[in-house]
PDB file of C-alpha atoms and ligand atoms in Angstrom:
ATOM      1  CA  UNK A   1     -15.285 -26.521  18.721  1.00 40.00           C
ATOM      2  CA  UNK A   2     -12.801 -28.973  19.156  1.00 41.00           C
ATOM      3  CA  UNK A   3      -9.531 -27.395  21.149  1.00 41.00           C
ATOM      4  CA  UNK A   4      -6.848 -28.562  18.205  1.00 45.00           C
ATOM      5  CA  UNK A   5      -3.678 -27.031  17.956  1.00 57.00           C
ATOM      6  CA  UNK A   6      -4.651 -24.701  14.911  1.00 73.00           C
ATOM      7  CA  UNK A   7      -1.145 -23.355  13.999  1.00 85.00           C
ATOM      8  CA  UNK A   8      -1.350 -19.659  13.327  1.00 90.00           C
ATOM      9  CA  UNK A   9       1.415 -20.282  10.216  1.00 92.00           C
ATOM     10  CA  UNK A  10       2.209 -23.744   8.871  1.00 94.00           C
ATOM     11  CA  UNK A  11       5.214 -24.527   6.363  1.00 95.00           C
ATOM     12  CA  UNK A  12       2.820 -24.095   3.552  1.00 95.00           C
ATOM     13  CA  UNK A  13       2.264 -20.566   4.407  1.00 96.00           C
ATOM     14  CA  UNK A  14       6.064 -19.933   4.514  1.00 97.00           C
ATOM     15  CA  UNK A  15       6.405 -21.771   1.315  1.00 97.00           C
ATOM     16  CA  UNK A  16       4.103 -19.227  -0.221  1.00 97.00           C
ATOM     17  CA  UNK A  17       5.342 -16.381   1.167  1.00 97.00           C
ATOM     18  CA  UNK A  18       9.039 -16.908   0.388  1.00 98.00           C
ATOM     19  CA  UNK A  19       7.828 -18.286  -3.612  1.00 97.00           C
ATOM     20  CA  UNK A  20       6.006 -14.952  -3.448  1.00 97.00           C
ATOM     21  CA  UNK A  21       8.889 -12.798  -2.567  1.00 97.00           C
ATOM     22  CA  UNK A  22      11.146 -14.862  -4.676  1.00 97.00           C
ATOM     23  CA  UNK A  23       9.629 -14.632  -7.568  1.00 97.00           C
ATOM     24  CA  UNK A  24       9.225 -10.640  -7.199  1.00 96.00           C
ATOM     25  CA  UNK A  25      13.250 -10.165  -7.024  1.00 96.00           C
ATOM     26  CA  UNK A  26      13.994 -12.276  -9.440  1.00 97.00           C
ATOM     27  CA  UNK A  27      11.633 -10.391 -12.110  1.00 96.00           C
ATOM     28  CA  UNK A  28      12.185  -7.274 -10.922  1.00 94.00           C
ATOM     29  CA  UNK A  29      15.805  -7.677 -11.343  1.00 95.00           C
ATOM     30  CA  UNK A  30      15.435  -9.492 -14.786  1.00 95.00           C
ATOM     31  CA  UNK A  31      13.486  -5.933 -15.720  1.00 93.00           C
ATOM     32  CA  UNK A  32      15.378  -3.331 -14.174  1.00 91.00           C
ATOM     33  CA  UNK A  33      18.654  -5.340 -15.882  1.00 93.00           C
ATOM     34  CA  UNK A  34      16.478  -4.713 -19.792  1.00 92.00           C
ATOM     35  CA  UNK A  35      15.584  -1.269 -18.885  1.00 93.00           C
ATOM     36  CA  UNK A  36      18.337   1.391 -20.190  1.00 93.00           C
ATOM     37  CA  UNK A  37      18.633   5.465 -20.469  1.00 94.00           C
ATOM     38  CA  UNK A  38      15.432   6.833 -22.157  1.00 94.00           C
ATOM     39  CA  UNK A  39      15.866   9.623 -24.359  1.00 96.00           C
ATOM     40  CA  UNK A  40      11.949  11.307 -24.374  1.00 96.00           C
ATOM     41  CA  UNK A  41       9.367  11.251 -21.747  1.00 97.00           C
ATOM     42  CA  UNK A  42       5.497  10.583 -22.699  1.00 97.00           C
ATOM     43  CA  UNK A  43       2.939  12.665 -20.844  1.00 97.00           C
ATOM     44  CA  UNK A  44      -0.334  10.670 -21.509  1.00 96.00           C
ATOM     45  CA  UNK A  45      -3.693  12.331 -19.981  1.00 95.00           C
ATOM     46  CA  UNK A  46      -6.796  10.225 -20.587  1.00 91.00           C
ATOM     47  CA  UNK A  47      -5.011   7.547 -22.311  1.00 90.00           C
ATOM     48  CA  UNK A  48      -3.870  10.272 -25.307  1.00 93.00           C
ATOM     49  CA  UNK A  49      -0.158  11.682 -25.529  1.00 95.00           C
ATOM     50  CA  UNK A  50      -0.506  15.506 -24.919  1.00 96.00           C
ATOM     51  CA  UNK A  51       3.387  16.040 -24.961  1.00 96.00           C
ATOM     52  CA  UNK A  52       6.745  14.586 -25.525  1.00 97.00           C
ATOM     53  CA  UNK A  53      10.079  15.744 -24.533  1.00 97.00           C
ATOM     54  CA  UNK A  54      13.851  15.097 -24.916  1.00 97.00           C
ATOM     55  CA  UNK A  55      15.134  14.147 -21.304  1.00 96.00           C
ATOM     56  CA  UNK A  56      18.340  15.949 -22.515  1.00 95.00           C
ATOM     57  CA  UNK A  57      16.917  19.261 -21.927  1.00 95.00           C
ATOM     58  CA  UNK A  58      15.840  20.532 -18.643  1.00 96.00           C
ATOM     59  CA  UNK A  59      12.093  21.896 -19.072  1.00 96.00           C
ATOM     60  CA  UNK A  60       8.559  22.049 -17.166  1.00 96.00           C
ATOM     61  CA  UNK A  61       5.204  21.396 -18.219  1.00 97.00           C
ATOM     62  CA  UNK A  62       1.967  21.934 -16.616  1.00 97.00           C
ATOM     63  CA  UNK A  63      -0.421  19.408 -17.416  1.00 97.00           C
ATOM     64  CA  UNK A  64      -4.041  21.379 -17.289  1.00 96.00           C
ATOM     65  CA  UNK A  65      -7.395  19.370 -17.181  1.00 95.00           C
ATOM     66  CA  UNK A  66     -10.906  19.487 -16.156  1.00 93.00           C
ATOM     67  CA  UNK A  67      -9.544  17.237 -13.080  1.00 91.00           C
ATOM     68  CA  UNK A  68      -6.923  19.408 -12.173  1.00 94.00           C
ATOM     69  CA  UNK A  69      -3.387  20.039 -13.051  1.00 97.00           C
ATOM     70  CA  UNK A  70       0.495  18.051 -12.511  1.00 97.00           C
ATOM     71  CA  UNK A  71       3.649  20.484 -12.888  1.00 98.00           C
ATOM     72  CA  UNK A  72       5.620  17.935 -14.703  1.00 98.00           C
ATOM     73  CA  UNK A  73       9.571  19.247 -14.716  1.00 97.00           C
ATOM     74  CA  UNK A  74      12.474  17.243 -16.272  1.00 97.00           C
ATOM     75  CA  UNK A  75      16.023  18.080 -14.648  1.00 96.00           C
ATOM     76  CA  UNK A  76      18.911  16.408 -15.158  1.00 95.00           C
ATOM     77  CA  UNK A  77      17.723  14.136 -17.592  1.00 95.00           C
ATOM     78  CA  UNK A  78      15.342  12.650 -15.186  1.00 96.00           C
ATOM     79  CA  UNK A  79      11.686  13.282 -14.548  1.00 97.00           C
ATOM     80  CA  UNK A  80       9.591  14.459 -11.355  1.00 97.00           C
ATOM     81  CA  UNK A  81       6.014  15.613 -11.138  1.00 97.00           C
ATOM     82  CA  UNK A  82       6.890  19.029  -9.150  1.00 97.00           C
ATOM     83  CA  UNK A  83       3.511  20.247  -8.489  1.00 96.00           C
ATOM     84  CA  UNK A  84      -0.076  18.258  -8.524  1.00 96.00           C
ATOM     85  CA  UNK A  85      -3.329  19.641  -7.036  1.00 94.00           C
ATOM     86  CA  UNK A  86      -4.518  15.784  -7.095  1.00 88.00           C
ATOM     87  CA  UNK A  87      -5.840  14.078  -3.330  1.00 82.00           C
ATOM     88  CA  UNK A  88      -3.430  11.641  -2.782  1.00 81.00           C
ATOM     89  CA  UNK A  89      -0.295  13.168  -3.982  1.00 86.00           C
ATOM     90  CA  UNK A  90       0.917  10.107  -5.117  1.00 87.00           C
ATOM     91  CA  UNK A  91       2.952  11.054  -8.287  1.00 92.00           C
ATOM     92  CA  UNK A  92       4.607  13.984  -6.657  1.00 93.00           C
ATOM     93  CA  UNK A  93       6.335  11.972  -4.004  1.00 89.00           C
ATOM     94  CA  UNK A  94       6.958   9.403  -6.881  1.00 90.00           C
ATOM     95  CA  UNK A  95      11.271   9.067  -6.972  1.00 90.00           C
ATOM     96  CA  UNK A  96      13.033  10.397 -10.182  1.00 94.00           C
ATOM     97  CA  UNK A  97      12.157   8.382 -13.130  1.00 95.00           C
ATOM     98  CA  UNK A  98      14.639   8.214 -16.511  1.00 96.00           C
ATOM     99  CA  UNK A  99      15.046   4.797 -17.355  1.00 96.00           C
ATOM    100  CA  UNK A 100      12.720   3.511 -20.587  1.00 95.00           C
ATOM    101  CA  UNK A 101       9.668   1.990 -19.250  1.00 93.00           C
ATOM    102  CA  UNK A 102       9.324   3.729 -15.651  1.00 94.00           C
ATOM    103  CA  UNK A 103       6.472   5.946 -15.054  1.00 94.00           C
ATOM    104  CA  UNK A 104       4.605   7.939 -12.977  1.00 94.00           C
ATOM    105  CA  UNK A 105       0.969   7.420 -12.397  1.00 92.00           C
ATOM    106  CA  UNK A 106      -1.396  10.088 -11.385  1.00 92.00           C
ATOM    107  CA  UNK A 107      -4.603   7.964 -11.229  1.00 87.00           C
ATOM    108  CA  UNK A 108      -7.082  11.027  -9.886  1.00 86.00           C
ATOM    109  CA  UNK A 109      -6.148  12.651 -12.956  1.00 91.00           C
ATOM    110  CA  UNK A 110      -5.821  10.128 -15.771  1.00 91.00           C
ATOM    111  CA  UNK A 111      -2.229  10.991 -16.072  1.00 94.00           C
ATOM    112  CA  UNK A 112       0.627   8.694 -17.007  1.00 95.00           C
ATOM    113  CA  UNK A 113       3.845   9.940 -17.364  1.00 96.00           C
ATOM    114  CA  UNK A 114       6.250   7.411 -19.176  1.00 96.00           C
ATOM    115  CA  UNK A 115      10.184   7.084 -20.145  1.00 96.00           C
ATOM    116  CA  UNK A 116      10.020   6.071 -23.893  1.00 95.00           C
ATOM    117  CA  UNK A 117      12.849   5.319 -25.599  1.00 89.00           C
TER     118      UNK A 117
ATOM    119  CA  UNK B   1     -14.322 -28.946  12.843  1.00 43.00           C
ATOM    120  CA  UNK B   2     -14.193 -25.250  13.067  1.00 47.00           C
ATOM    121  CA  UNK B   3     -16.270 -25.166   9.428  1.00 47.00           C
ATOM    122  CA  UNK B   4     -19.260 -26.242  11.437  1.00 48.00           C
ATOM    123  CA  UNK B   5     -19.320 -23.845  13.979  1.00 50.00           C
ATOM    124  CA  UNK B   6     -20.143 -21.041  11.413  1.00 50.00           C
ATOM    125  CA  UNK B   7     -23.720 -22.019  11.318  1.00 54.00           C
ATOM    126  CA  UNK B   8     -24.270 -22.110  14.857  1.00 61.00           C
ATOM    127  CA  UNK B   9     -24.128 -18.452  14.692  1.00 73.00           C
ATOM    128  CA  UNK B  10     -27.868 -17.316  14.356  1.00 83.00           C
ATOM    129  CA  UNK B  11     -29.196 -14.905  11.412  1.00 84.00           C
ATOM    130  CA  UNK B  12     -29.876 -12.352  13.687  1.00 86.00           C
ATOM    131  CA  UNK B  13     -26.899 -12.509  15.327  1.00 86.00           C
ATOM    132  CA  UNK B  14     -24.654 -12.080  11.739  1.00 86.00           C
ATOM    133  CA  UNK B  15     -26.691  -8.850  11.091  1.00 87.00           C
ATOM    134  CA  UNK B  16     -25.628  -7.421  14.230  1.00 87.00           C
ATOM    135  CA  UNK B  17     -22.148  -8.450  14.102  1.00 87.00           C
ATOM    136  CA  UNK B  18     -21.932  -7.031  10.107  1.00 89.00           C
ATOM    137  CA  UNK B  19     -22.848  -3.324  11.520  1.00 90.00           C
ATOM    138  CA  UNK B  20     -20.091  -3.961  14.478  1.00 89.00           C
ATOM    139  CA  UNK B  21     -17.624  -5.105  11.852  1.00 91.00           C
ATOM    140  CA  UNK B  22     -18.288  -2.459   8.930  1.00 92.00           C
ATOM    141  CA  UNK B  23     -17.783   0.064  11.635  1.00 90.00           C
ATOM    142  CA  UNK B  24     -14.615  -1.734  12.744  1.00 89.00           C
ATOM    143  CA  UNK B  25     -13.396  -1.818   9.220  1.00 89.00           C
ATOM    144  CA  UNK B  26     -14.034   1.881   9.002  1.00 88.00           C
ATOM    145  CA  UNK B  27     -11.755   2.793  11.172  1.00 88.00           C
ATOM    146  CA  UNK B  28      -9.289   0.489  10.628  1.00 87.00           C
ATOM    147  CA  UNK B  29      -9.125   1.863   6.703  1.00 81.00           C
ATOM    148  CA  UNK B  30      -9.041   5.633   8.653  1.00 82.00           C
ATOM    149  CA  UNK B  31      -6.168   4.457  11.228  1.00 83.00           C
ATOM    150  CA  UNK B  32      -4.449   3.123   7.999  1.00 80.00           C
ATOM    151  CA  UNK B  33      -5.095   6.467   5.278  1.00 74.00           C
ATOM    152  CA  UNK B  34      -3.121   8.301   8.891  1.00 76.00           C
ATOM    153  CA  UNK B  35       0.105   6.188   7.922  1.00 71.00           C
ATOM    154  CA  UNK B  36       1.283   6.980   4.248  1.00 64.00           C
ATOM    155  CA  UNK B  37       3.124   4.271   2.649  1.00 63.00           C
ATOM    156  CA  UNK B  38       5.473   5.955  -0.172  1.00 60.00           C
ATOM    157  CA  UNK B  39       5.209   2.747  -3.225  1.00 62.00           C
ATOM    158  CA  UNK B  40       3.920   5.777  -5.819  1.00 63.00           C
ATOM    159  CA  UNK B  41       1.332   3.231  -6.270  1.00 68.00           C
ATOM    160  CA  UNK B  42      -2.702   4.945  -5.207  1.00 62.00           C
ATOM    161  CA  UNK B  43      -4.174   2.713  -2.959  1.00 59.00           C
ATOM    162  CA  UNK B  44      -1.556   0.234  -1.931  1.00 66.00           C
ATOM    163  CA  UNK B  45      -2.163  -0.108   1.705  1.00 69.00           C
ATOM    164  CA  UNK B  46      -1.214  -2.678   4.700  1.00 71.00           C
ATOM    165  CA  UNK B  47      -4.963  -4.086   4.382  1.00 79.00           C
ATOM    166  CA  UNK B  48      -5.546  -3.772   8.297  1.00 85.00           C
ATOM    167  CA  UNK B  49      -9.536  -3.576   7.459  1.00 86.00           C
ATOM    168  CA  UNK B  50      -8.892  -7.149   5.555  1.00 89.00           C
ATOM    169  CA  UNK B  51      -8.088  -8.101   9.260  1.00 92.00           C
ATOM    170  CA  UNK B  52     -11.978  -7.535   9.897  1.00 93.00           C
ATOM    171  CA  UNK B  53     -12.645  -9.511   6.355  1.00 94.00           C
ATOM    172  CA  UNK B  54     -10.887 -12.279   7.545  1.00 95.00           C
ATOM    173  CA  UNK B  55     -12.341 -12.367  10.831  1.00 94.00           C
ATOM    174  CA  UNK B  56     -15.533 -12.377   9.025  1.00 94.00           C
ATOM    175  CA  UNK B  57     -14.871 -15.119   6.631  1.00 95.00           C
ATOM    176  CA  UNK B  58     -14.084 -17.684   8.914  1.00 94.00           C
ATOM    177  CA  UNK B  59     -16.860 -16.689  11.118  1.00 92.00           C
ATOM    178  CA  UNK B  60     -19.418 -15.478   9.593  1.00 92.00           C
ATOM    179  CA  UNK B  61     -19.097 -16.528   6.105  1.00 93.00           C
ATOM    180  CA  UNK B  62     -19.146 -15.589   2.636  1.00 95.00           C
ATOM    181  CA  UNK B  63     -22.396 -13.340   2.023  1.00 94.00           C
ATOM    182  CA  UNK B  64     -21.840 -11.220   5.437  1.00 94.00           C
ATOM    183  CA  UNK B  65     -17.988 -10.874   4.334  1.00 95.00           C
ATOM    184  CA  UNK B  66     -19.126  -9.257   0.963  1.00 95.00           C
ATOM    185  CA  UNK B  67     -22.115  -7.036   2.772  1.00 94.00           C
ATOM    186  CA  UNK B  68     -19.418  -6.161   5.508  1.00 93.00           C
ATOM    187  CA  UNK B  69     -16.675  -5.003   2.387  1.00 92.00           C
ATOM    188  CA  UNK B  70     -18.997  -3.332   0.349  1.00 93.00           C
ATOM    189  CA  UNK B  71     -20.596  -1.457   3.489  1.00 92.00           C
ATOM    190  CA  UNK B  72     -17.271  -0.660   4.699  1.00 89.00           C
ATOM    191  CA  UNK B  73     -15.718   0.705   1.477  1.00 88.00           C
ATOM    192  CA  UNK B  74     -18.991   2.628   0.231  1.00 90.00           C
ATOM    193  CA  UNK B  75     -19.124   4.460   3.196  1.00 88.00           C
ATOM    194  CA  UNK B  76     -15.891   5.180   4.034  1.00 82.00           C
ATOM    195  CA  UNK B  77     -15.783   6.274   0.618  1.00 82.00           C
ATOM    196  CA  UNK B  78     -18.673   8.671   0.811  1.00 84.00           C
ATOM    197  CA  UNK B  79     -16.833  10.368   3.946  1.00 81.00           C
ATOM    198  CA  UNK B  80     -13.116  10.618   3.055  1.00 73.00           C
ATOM    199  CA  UNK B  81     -13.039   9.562  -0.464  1.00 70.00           C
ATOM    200  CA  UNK B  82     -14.649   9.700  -3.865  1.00 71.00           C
ATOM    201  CA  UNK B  83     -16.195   7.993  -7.050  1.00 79.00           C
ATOM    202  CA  UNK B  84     -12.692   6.486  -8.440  1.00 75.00           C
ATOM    203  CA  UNK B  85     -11.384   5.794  -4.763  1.00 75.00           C
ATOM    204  CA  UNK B  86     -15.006   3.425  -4.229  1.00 84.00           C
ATOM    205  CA  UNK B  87     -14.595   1.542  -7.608  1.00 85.00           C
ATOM    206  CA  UNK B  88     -10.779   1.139  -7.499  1.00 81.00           C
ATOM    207  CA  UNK B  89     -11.581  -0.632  -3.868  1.00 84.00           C
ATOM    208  CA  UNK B  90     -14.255  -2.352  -4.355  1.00 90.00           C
ATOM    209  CA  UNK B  91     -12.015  -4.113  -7.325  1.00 90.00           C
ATOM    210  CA  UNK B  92      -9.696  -5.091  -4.830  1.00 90.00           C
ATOM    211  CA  UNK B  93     -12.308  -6.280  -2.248  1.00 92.00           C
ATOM    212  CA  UNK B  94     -14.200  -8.342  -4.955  1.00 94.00           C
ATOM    213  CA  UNK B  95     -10.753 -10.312  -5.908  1.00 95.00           C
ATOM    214  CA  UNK B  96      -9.917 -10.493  -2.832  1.00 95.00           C
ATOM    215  CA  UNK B  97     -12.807 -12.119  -0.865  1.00 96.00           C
ATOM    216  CA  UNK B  98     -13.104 -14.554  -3.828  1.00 97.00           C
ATOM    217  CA  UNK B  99      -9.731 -15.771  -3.587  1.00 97.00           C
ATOM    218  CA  UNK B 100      -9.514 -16.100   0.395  1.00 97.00           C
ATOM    219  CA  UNK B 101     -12.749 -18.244  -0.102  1.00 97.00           C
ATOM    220  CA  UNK B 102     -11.155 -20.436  -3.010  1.00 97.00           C
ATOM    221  CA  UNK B 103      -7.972 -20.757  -0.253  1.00 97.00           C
ATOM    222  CA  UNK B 104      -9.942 -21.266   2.310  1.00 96.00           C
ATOM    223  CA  UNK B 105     -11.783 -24.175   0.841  1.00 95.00           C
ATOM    224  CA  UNK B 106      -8.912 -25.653  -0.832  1.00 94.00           C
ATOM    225  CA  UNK B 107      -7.494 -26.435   2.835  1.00 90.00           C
ATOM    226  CA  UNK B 108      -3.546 -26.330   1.975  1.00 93.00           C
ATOM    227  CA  UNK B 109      -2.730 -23.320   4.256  1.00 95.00           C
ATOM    228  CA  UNK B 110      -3.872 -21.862   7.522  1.00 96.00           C
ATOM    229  CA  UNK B 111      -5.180 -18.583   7.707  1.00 96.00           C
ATOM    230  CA  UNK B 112      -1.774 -16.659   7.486  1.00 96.00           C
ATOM    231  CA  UNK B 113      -1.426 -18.613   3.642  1.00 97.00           C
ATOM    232  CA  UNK B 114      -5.117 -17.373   3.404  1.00 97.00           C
ATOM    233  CA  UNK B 115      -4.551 -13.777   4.110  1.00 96.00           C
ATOM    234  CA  UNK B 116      -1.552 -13.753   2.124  1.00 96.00           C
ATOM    235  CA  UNK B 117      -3.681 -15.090  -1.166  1.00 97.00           C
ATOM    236  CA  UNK B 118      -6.073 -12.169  -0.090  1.00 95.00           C
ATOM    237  CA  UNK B 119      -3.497  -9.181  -0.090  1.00 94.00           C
ATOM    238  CA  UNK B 120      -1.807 -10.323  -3.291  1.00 94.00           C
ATOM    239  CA  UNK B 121      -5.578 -10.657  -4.905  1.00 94.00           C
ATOM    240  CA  UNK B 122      -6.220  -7.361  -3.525  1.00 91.00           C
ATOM    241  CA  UNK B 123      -3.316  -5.688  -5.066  1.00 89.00           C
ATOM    242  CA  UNK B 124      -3.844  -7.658  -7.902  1.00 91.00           C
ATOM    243  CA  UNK B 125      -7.330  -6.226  -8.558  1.00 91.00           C
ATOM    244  CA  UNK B 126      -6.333  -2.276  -8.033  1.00 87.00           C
ATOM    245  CA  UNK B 127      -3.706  -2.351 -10.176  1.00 88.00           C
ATOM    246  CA  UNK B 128      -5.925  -4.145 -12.777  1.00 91.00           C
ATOM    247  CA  UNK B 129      -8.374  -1.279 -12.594  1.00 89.00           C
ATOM    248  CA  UNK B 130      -5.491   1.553 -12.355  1.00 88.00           C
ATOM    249  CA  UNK B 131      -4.299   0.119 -16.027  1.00 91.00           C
ATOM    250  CA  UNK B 132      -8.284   0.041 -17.209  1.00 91.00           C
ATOM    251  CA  UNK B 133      -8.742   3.695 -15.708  1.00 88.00           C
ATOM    252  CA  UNK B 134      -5.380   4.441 -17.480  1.00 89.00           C
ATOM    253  CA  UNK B 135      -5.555   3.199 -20.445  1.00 90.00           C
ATOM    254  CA  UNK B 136      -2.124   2.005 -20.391  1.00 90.00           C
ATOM    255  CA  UNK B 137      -0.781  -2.010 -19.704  1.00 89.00           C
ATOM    256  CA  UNK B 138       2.764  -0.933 -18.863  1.00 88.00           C
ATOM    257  CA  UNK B 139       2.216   0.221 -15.229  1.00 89.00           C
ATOM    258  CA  UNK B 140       2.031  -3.670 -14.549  1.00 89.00           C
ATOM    259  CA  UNK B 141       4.738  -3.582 -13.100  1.00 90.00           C
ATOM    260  CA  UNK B 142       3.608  -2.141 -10.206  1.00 89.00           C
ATOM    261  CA  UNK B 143       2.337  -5.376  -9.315  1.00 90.00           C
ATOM    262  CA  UNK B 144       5.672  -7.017  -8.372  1.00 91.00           C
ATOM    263  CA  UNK B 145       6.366  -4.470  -5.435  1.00 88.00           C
ATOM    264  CA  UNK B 146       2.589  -4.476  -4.705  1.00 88.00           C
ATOM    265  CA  UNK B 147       2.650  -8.213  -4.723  1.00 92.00           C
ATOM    266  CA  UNK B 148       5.663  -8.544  -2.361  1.00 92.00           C
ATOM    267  CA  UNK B 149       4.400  -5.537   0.276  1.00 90.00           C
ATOM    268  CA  UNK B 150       1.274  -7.645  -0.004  1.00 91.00           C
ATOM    269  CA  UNK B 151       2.400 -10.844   0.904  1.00 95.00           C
ATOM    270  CA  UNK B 152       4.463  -9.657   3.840  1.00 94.00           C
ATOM    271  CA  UNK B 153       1.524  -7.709   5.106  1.00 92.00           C
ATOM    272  CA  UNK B 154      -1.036 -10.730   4.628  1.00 95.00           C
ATOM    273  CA  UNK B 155       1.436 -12.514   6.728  1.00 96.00           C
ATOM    274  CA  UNK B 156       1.429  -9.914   9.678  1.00 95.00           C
ATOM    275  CA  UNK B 157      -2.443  -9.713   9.397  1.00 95.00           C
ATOM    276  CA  UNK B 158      -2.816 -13.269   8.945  1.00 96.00           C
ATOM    277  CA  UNK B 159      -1.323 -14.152  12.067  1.00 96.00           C
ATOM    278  CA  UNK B 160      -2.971 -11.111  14.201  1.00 94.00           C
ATOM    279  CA  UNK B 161      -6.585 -12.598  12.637  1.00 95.00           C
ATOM    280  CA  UNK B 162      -5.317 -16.476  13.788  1.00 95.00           C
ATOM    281  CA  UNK B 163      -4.728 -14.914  17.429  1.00 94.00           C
ATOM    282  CA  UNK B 164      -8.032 -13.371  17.309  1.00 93.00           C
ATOM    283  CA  UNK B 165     -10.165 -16.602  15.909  1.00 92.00           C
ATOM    284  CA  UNK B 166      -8.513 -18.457  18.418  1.00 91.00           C
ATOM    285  CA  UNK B 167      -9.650 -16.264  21.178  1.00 89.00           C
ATOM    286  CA  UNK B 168     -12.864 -14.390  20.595  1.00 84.00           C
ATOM    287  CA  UNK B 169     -15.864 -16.204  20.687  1.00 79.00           C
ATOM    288  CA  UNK B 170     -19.112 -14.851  19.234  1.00 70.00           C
TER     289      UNK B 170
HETATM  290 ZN1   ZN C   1      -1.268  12.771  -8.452  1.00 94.40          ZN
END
């Protein structure tokens, strides 16, 4: 082996990185910008909707499966999973969602909670 | 010239190194499930096992990279996962390894713009899978944070795997 100067990051790399993180702002920002107040929430288990509900009233809803169960609770007008028995606890430490389009993902479970509008 | 040196290592010597690496791997992927990483996203990760894939790719090559990922991810899997946890990374893995050796070959950035490629691909592929296992198109955009936290990562772990190709020799 030859004892070139192999750089460990060349401008190229930058380049890629910065176009990378670039173009994740901009379309994030371009999609949080579209997104407005939802008015129901979607609770989808196994790709069916089990239950809707109007983000103006404060309720809870247990999602029960064979996989397990997610406490889903809207307060506020925003939406939190509470409560989940699932391994990596993902959706419960998921921030507040209320805007149309967010959701929260509980992949162990098949669950996907969504803002419609 | 460093393309050429991958052959010098001998067959025998590969399948010893691929049970050294899987094991390094493994506990790489169990130092990283100690550190939680709050993106609501399963799976997302820092990729310090793709440190060991990269490693491997350079040096080893293609075929032990994909025995090395699969052993890696099956068992640790098996130990401290499950069924959904072994497909959703293996997903990852696949894209991953396939687009670090496209990079690779295509010569236009060192291993830092490799690793980066790799991370995004890896991201990429899991949330790919988490919209087939969900039924449901719209968590996409997941992707964008996972595709930023993945190409600052790949940079960090692209430049620890430079250090170490420049100074271990197998
Ligand atoms: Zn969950």
């Amino acid at each position: 082996m030859k004892p070139e100067k192999e750089k460990l990051i060349s401008i190229g790399d930058i380049v890629l990185l910065a176009t990378v993180i670039l173009l994740c702002v901009v379309v994030t920002v371009l999609l949080v910008t579209s997104r407005e107040d939802g008015l129901e929430v979607e609770i989808v288990s196994d790709g069916e909707v089990v239950k809707t509900m109007e983000l103006k009233k404060d309720a809870e809803y247990e999602v029960v499966t064979d996989r397990g169960t997610n406490l889903v609770v809207i307060e506020d007008g925003q939406v939190t999973v509470k409560e989940a028995d699932c391994p990596d606890k993902v959706c419960v430490n998921h921030k507040p969602i209320s805007m149309t389009g967010e959701t929260i993902i509980c992949l162990p479970h098949k669950l996907v909670i969504e803002i419609v509008e | 010239m460093s393309e050429n040196k991958v052959n010098s290592v001998s067959q025998n010597k590969i399948t010893a190194l691929s049970g050294v690496f899987i094991a390094l791997a493994m506990i790489l992927s169990y130092l990283e499930n100690l550190i939680p990483i709050n993106v609501a996203v399963p799976g997302v990760k820092l990729g310090l096992a793709n440190l060991v894939t990269i490693v491997s790719l350079f040096k080893l090559g293609l075929k032990p990279t994909i025995v090395i990922s699969i052993g890696r991810i099956v068992l640790s899997g098996v130990l401290f996962g499950n069924v959904t946890v072994i497909i959703y990374s293996l997903a990852g893995a696949f894209l991953s390894i396939l687009v670090m050796y496209i990079v690779k070959k295509i010569k236009i950035f060192t291993v830092t713009g490799v690793s980066i490629c790799g991370a995004v691909a890896h991201n990429f592929g899991q949330i790919i899978v988490a919209a087939l296992i969900l039924e449901n198109a719209n968590i996409m955009y997941y992707m964008l944070v996972l595709a930023a936290i993945g190409a600052l990562a790949g940079t960090a772990i692209g430049i620890l795997s430079g250090i170490i190709l420049k100074n271990i020799r197998f």
